[in-house]
Short mmCIF file of C-alpha atoms in Angstrom, two decimals:
data_model
loop_
_atom_site.label_atom_id
_atom_site.label_comp_id
_atom_site.label_asym_id
_atom_site.label_seq_id
_atom_site.Cartn_x
_atom_site.Cartn_y
_atom_site.Cartn_z
CA MET I 1 10.88 13.78 -10.11
CA THR I 2 8.11 16.15 -8.72
CA ARG I 3 6.47 14.98 -5.62
CA PHE I 4 2.72 15.85 -4.97
CA ASP I 5 1.81 17.28 -1.58
CA PHE I 6 -1.23 15.57 -0.09
CA THR I 7 -1.40 17.69 2.97
CA PRO I 8 -4.62 19.54 2.07
CA TYR I 9 -6.35 16.29 1.39
CA ARG I 10 -5.20 14.77 4.55
CA ARG I 11 -6.96 17.39 6.58
CA SER I 12 -10.30 16.69 4.69
CA PHE I 13 -10.17 12.75 4.47
CA VAL I 14 -10.27 11.26 8.07
CA GLY I 15 -8.85 7.70 8.05
CA PHE I 16 -7.24 7.48 4.70
CA ASP I 17 -3.73 8.06 5.94
CA ARG I 18 -2.67 4.60 4.48
CA VAL I 19 -3.84 5.45 1.10
CA PHE I 20 -2.05 8.76 1.08
CA ASP I 21 1.22 7.00 2.38
CA ALA I 22 0.97 4.60 -0.39
CA LEU I 23 0.55 7.33 -3.09
CA GLU I 24 3.48 9.14 -1.74
CA ASN I 25 5.62 6.15 -1.46
CA ALA I 26 4.70 5.06 -5.00
CA THR I 27 6.11 8.27 -6.46
CA ALA I 28 9.24 7.97 -4.31
CA HIS I 29 10.17 4.48 -5.51
CA VAL I 30 12.13 4.04 -8.76
CA SER I 31 11.92 0.60 -9.74
CA ASP I 32 14.42 -1.17 -12.25
CA ASN I 33 11.50 -3.36 -13.63
CA TYR I 34 13.45 -6.57 -12.93
CA PRO I 35 12.03 -9.15 -12.87
CA PRO I 36 8.97 -8.38 -15.03
CA PHE I 37 5.55 -9.26 -13.83
CA ASN I 38 1.86 -9.29 -14.67
CA ILE I 39 -1.02 -8.79 -12.26
CA GLU I 40 -4.26 -10.52 -13.46
CA ARG I 41 -7.85 -10.31 -12.17
CA ILE I 42 -9.32 -13.86 -12.23
CA ASP I 43 -12.74 -12.77 -10.80
CA ALA I 44 -14.17 -10.19 -8.48
CA ASN I 45 -12.14 -11.39 -5.46
CA ALA I 46 -9.29 -13.39 -6.93
CA TYR I 47 -6.02 -12.21 -8.41
CA ARG I 48 -2.76 -13.72 -9.77
CA ILE I 49 0.66 -12.29 -9.86
CA THR I 50 3.02 -13.70 -12.42
CA ILE I 51 6.66 -13.00 -12.12
CA ALA I 52 9.26 -14.05 -14.78
CA VAL I 53 11.99 -15.73 -12.74
CA ALA I 54 13.98 -17.66 -15.48
CA GLY I 55 17.07 -19.20 -14.16
CA PHE I 56 15.79 -19.37 -10.51
CA LYS I 57 14.95 -22.57 -8.59
CA ALA I 58 12.00 -22.79 -6.07
CA ASP I 59 14.48 -22.87 -3.16
CA GLU I 60 16.17 -19.62 -4.34
CA ILE I 61 12.91 -17.65 -4.01
CA ASP I 62 11.52 -16.47 -0.81
CA ILE I 63 7.78 -15.15 -0.63
CA THR I 64 6.69 -13.27 2.47
CA ALA I 65 3.15 -12.02 3.17
CA GLN I 66 3.01 -9.59 6.28
CA GLN I 67 -0.04 -7.26 7.06
CA ASN I 68 -0.75 -5.60 3.74
CA GLN I 69 2.50 -6.26 1.90
CA LEU I 70 3.77 -9.02 -0.24
CA LEU I 71 7.56 -9.46 -0.63
CA VAL I 72 9.14 -11.66 -3.22
CA LYS I 73 12.97 -12.08 -3.03
CA GLY I 74 15.23 -14.11 -5.33
CA SER I 75 18.86 -14.83 -4.69
CA LYS I 76 21.26 -16.93 -6.50
CA ALA I 77 23.83 -19.16 -4.83
CA GLN I 78 27.41 -17.94 -4.94
CA SER I 79 28.43 -21.00 -7.13
CA ALA I 80 26.27 -19.70 -9.93
CA GLU I 81 28.24 -16.42 -9.93
CA GLN I 82 31.51 -18.44 -10.16
CA ASP I 83 30.27 -20.40 -13.23
CA ARG I 84 29.93 -17.15 -15.24
CA SER I 85 33.36 -17.42 -16.52
CA ARG I 86 32.50 -20.45 -18.76
CA PHE I 87 29.73 -18.50 -20.65
CA VAL I 88 30.50 -16.69 -24.03
CA HIS I 89 27.26 -14.80 -23.84
CA LEU I 90 25.02 -14.44 -20.63
CA GLY I 91 21.63 -12.90 -21.71
CA ILE I 92 19.34 -14.55 -19.10
CA ALA I 93 19.60 -12.23 -16.09
CA THR I 94 19.94 -14.08 -12.76
CA ARG I 95 20.71 -11.27 -10.49
CA ASN I 96 19.18 -11.10 -6.99
CA PHE I 97 15.86 -9.11 -6.93
CA GLU I 98 13.36 -7.98 -4.35
CA ARG I 99 9.88 -7.14 -5.47
CA ARG I 100 7.13 -5.52 -3.09
CA PHE I 101 3.48 -5.49 -3.64
CA ASP I 102 1.10 -3.44 -1.47
CA LEU I 103 -2.11 -5.59 -0.77
CA ALA I 104 -5.56 -4.20 -0.05
CA ASP I 105 -7.26 -4.95 3.29
CA PHE I 106 -8.37 -8.50 3.56
CA VAL I 107 -6.15 -9.78 0.57
CA ARG I 108 -4.27 -12.97 1.44
CA VAL I 109 -1.99 -15.23 -0.30
CA THR I 110 -3.58 -18.72 -1.18
CA GLY I 111 -0.69 -20.29 -2.95
CA ALA I 112 2.36 -20.02 -5.10
CA ASN I 113 3.87 -22.26 -7.78
CA ILE I 114 6.84 -22.11 -10.17
CA ALA I 115 6.72 -23.68 -13.61
CA ASP I 116 8.52 -22.84 -17.03
CA GLY I 117 10.28 -19.90 -15.50
CA LEU I 118 7.26 -18.23 -14.16
CA LEU I 119 6.28 -17.78 -10.55
CA THR I 120 2.58 -17.52 -9.97
CA ILE I 121 1.19 -16.26 -6.74
CA GLU I 122 -2.54 -16.60 -6.06
CA LEU I 123 -4.26 -13.92 -4.07
CA LEU I 124 -7.92 -13.92 -2.59
CA ARG I 125 -9.83 -11.08 -1.04
CA GLU I 126 -12.09 -12.29 1.78
CA ILE I 127 -14.19 -9.63 3.27
CA PRO I 128 -15.43 -10.63 6.75
CA GLU I 129 -19.13 -11.18 7.07
CA ALA I 130 -19.36 -8.33 9.59
CA LEU I 131 -18.15 -5.81 6.93
CA LYS I 132 -20.12 -7.15 4.09
CA PRO I 133 -23.22 -5.12 3.14
CA GLN I 134 -26.38 -6.54 4.75
CA LYS I 135 -29.98 -6.36 3.49
CA ILE I 136 -32.27 -4.96 6.16
CA ALA I 137 -35.88 -6.13 6.11
CA ILE I 138 -38.55 -3.52 6.45
CA GLY I 139 -41.38 -4.66 8.65
CA THR I 140 -45.18 -3.35 8.02
CA ALA I 141 -46.59 -4.03 11.27
CA ALA I 142 -47.04 -1.38 13.97
CA PRO I 143 -44.77 -1.76 16.98
CA GLU I 144 -46.56 -3.29 19.81
CA THR I 145 -47.13 -0.87 22.84
CA PRO I 146 -47.10 -2.49 26.39
CA VAL I 147 -50.61 -2.58 27.95
CA ILE I 148 -50.82 -1.67 31.61
CA ASP I 149 -53.40 -3.76 33.28
CA VAL I 150 -53.55 -1.69 36.62
CA GLN I 151 -56.66 0.42 37.04
CA PRO I 152 -56.16 2.93 39.90
CA GLU I 153 -59.82 3.34 40.76
CA ALA I 154 -60.53 -0.44 40.85
CA SER I 155 -57.52 -1.00 43.17
CA GLU I 156 -58.75 1.73 45.61
CA ALA I 157 -62.24 0.27 45.68
CA SER I 158 -60.94 -3.14 46.57
CA GLU I 159 -58.85 -1.73 49.36
CA ASP I 160 -61.87 0.01 50.87
CA LYS I 161 -63.93 -3.26 50.73
CA ALA I 162 -61.08 -5.16 52.37
CA ALA I 163 -60.84 -2.53 55.17
CA ALA I 164 -64.59 -2.79 56.00
#
């Protein structure tokens, strides 16, 4: 596998280190595609990851969201491994798995459910108000300039009258 060198781009794009790291890591990982999954866009800010976890129970799956990464692990109990001897054909894969998903900034997990052999994980992107685009109103009135009410000649004349 050929790796792409992002060094020239790192010099030109300040603050994009995480993007380049993700691109380099994506080319480095070779995945076995187990278990299969779908990523679905529900609307502009909502996503759903669906993972085929046939043969796994809810307590055999661990979902961890930390910073910008989602980790889904599945591990079968030892007793299930011992029961393999009674099967004539075992076509449903129930091997342990670990699946990682890199999440964009401000994406959080809102829930997870398992039904009919499918694990669904709901994601929501919530951009903080301070980072959302803001409409700036343009005023048409001229800015007010402060008026200075002190007149130097009038104050000198009043001092002369007070002295006399």
